[in-house]
C-alpha positions as MATLAB code, in Angstrom:
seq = 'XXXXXXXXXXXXXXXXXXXXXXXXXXXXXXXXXXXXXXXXXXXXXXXXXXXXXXXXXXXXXXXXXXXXXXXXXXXXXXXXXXXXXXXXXXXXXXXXXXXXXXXXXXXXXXXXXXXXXXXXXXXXXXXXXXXXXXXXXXXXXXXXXXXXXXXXXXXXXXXXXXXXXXXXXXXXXXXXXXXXXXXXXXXXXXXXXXXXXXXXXXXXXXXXXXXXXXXXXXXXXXXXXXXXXXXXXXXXXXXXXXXXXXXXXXXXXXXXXXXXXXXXXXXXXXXXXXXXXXXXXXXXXXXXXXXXXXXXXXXXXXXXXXXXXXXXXX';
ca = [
     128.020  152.913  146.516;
     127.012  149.998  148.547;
     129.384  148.501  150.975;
     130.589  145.109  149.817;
     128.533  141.854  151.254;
     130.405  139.917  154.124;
     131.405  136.508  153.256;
     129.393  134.275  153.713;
     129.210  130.338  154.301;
     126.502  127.955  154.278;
     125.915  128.164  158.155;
     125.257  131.302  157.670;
     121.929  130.799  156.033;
     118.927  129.891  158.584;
     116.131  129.949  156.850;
     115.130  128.032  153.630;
     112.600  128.893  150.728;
     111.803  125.531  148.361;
     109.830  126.961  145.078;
     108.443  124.310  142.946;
     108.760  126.225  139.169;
     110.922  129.120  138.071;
     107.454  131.493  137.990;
     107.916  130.991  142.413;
     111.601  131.393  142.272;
     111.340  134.575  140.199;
     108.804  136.174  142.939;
     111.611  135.450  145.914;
     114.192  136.742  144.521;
     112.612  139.859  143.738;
     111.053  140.308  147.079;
     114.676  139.934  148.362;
     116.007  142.933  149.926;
     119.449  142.028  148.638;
     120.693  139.000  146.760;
     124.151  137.297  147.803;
     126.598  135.987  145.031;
     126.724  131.979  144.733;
     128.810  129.967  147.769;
     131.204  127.691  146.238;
     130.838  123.589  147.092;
     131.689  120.442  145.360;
     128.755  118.587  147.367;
     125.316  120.644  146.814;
     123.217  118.695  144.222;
     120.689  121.170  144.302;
     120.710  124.393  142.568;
     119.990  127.694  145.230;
     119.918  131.171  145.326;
     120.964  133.033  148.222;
     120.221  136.711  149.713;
     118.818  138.400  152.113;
     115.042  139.073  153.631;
     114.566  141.691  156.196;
     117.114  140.411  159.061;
     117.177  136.655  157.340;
     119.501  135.268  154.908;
     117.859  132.615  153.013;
     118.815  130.522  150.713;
     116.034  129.279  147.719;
     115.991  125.910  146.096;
     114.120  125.077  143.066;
     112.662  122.065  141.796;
     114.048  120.384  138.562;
     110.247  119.514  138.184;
     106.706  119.624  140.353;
     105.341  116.679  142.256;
     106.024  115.488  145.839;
     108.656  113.054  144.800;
     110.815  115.523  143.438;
     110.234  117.900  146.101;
     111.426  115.700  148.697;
     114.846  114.974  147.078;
     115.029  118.910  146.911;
     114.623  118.797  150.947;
     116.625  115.898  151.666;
     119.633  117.085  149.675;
     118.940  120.967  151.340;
     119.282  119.860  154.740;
     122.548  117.942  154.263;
     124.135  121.393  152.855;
     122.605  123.872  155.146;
     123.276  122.352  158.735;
     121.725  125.915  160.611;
     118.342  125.551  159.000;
     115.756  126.471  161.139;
     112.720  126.264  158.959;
     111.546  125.992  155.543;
     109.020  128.053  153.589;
     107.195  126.321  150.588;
     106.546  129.019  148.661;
     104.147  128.334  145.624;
     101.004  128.505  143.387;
      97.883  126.816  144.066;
      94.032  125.470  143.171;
      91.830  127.633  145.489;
      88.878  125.645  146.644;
      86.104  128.256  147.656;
      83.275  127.471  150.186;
      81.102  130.265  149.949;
      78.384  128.017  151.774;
      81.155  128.550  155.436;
      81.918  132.368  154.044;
      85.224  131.801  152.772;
      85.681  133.520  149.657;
      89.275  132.875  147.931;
      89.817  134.285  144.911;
      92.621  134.521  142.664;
      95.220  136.126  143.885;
      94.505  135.904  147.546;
      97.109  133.199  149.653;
      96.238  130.535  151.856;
      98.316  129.436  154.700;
      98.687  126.004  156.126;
      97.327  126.202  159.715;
      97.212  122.687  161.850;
      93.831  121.599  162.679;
      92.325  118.822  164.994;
      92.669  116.778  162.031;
      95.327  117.560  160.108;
      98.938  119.469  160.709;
      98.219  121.734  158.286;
      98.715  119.746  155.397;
      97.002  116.398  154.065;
      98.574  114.168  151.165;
      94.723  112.839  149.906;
      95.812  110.243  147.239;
      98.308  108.641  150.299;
      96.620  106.369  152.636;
      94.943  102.747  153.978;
      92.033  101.162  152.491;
      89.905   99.593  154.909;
      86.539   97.495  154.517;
      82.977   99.112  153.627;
      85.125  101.223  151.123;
      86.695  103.517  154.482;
      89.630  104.849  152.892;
      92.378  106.093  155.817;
      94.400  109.220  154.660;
      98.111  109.028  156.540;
     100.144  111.354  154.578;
     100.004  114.655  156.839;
     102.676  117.489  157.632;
     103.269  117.426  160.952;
     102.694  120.888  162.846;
     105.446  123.786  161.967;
     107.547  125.277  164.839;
     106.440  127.249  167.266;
     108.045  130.845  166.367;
     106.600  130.031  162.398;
     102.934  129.437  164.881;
     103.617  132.119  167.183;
     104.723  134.296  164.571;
     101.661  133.471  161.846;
      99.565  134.483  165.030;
     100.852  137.699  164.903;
     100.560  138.836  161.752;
      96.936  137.349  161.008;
      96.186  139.696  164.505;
      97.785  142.120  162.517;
      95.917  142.462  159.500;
      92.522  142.695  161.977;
      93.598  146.238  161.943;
      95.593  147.150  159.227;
      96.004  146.119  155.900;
      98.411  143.582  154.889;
     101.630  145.519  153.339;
     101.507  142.761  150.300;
     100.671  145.359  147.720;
     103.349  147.701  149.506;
     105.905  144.951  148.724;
     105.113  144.506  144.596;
     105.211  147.681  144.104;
     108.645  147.669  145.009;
     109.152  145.164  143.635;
     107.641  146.057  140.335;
     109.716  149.424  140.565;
     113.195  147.476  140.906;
     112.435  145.109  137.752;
     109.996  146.772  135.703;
     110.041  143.960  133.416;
     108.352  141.460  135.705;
     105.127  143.629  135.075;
     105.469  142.950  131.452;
     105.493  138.985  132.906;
     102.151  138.888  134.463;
     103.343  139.621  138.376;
     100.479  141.943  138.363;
      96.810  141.787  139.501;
      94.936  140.284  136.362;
      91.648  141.907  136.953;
      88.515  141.301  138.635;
      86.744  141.075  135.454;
      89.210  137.726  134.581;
      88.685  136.386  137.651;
      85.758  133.796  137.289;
      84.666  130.960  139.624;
      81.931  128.902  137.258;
      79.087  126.699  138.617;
      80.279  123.088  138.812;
      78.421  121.566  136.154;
      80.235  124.200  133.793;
      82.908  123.051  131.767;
      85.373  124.475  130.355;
      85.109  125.400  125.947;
      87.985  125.278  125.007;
      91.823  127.085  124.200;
      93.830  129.104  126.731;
      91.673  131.028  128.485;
      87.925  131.781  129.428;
      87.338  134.205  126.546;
      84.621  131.581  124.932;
      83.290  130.741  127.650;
      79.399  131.279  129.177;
      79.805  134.218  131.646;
      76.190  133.659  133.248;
      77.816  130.379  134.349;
      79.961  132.132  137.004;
      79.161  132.297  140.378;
      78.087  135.309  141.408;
      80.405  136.963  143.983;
      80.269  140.244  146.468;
      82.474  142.924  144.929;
      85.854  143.718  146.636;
      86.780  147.141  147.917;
      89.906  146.724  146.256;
      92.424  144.083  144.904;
      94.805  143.900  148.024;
      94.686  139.776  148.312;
      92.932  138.083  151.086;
      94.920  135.694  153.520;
      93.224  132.379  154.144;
      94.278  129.903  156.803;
      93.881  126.282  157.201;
      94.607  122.669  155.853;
      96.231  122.168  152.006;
      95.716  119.269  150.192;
      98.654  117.861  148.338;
      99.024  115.112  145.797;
     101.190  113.736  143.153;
      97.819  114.394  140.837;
      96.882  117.871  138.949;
      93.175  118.822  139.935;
      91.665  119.699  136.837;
      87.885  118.789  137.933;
      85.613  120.791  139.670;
      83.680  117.529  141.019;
      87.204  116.026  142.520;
      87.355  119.771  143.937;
      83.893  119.180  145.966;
      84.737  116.200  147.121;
      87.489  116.869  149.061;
      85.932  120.087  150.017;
      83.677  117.939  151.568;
      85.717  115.202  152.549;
      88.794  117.455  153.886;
      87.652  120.746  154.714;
      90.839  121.863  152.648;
      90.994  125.565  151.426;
      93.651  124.507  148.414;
      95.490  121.993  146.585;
      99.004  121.460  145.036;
     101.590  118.879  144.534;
     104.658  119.399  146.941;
     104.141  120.374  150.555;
     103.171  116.440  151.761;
     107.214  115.098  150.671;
     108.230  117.094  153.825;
     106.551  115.240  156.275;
     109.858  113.906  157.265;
     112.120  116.564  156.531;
     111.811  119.971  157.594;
     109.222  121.698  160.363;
     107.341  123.685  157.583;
     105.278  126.686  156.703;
     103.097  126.343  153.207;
     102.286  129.457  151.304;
     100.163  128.917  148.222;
      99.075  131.048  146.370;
      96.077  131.245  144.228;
      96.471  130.933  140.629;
      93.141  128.613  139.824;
      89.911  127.408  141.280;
      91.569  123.333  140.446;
      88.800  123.158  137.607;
      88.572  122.642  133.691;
      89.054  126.522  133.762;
      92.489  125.883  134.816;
      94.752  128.088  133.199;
      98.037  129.858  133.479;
      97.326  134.000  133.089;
      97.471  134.546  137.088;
     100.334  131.929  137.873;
     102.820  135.205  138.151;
     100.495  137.027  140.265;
     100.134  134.499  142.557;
     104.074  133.673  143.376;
     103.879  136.894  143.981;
     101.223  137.807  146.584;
     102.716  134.674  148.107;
     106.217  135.659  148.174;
     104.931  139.074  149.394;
     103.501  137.415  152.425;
     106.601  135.596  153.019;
     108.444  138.594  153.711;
     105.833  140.109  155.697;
     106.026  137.440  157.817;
     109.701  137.338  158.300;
     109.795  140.968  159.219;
     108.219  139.952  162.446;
     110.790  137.376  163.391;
     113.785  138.240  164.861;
     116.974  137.542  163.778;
     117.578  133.649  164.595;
];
């Protein structure tokens, strides 16, 4: 019988975890190594979920709905009721955008990590900025740079998996062994075979998947050893906007450099020092579709706990 959990109060709770849809929140909670009940309050306007992550309680937040707008009441109202906050984890889905041209592969499944750049703090809003004359448009929306132990820490773990493998695939199939019915929901690797990046000019047939769909239009790809997902770092764009179009995609492949995009991480530029984890449910194309959404919270809440097993407790 397990002994019974201390009580706990909202200081207790240092780190936070903000996931956008209920296909995220589902992924954290079952990474969690133990789940605390509900703290009472007559203040919190936000719904959360609180437990425990290696050393770290945490405490989850979902959004009512996706979009940066609604994210940043989420974070504005979270760090009123948790005063001992040290960081927050955005833990998501995302639109890979692949560069094979600058060897970096993503595919579906894999998880990219915002990393600051010379540019950029990690994170870009691209439909936020100044327009200036000869059509110059000035992007200002950016994330500024997350704390040091998140930097020191991400450091680590990417030195890490130069000579081991990332324990991801270790953690869902624990996962998958507690709540066997979460394979049944798609948290498991869809297949290389349904994983298909097509050419550009390629759009999409119709209905809710690929299955009538040209398969000589796909890119053609080097085959992976295995399906353990690949960690990509760098800048995210965000935007109030679904990408849906594989020419918007270039563009701000081109314009950007950014490895993904989504729709929340640029509200916290002036909330919380943030870490983004995204991870890769859809190449942001016509192809868009929902089969690997699971998959992806997964392998991204996967790497969140790898992560916070390297960081002591705070």
């Amino acid at each position: 019988m397990s002994p019974p959990l201390p009580d706990l109060t909202h200081d207790d709770y240092t780190i936070a975890c903000i996931c956008p849809m209920g296909v995220e929140l589902a992924a954290v909670e079952g990474m969690m190594d133990e789940q605390h009940p509900n703290i009472p309050s007559s203040i919190d306007k936000n719904t959360y979920t609180f437990g425990r992550m290696g050393v770290h309680n945490i405490v989850v937040a979902v959004m009512p709905e996706a979009g940066n707008d609604r994210a940043a009441a989420v974070a504005t109202q979270l760090s009123n009721d948790f005063r001992s906050i040290k960081f927050c984890l955005l833990i998501g889905i995302g639109g890979g955008i692949p560069d094979l041209a600058r060897d970096i592969d993503i595919r579906l499944g894999d998880v990219v990590v915002s990393w600051p750049s010379n540019r950029f703090g990690g994170v870009v809003q691209f439909d936020r900025g100044k327009d200036h004359s000869y059509n110059q448009f000035e992007r200002t929306g950016m994330l500024q740079k997350p704390p040091d132990i998140l930097l020191s820490t991400v450091q680590r773990l990417e030195a890490l998996h130069a000579r081991v493998d990332s324990r991801i695939p270790v953690f869902l199939e624990e996962m998958l062994a507690r709540f066997p019915k979460m394979r049944k929901r798609n948290y498991v690797y869809q297949g290389a075979t349904k994983d298909q990046l097509f050419w550009m000019e390629y759009e999409h047939i119709g209905g809710t998947d690929c299955g009538n769909c040209d398969s000589s239009q796909t890119v053609e790809r080097e085959v992976r050893d295995d399906s353990t997902p690949m960690i990509h770092y760098g800048t995210i764009g965000s935007s109030n906007v679904v990408i849906r179009d594989s020419v918007k995609r270039e563009i701000l492949k081109a314009d950007l450099g950014i490895l993904c995009v989504e729709m929340e991480a640029a509200s916290f530029i002036n909330n919380f020092s943030c870490l983004v984890i995204r991870g890769i449910c859809d190449y942001a194309d016509s192809h868009k579709n929902k089969a690997w959404q699971p998959y992806a919270a997964a392998t991204a809440a996967g790497y969140v706990k790898e992560l916070l097993s390297l960081i002591p407790s705070l």
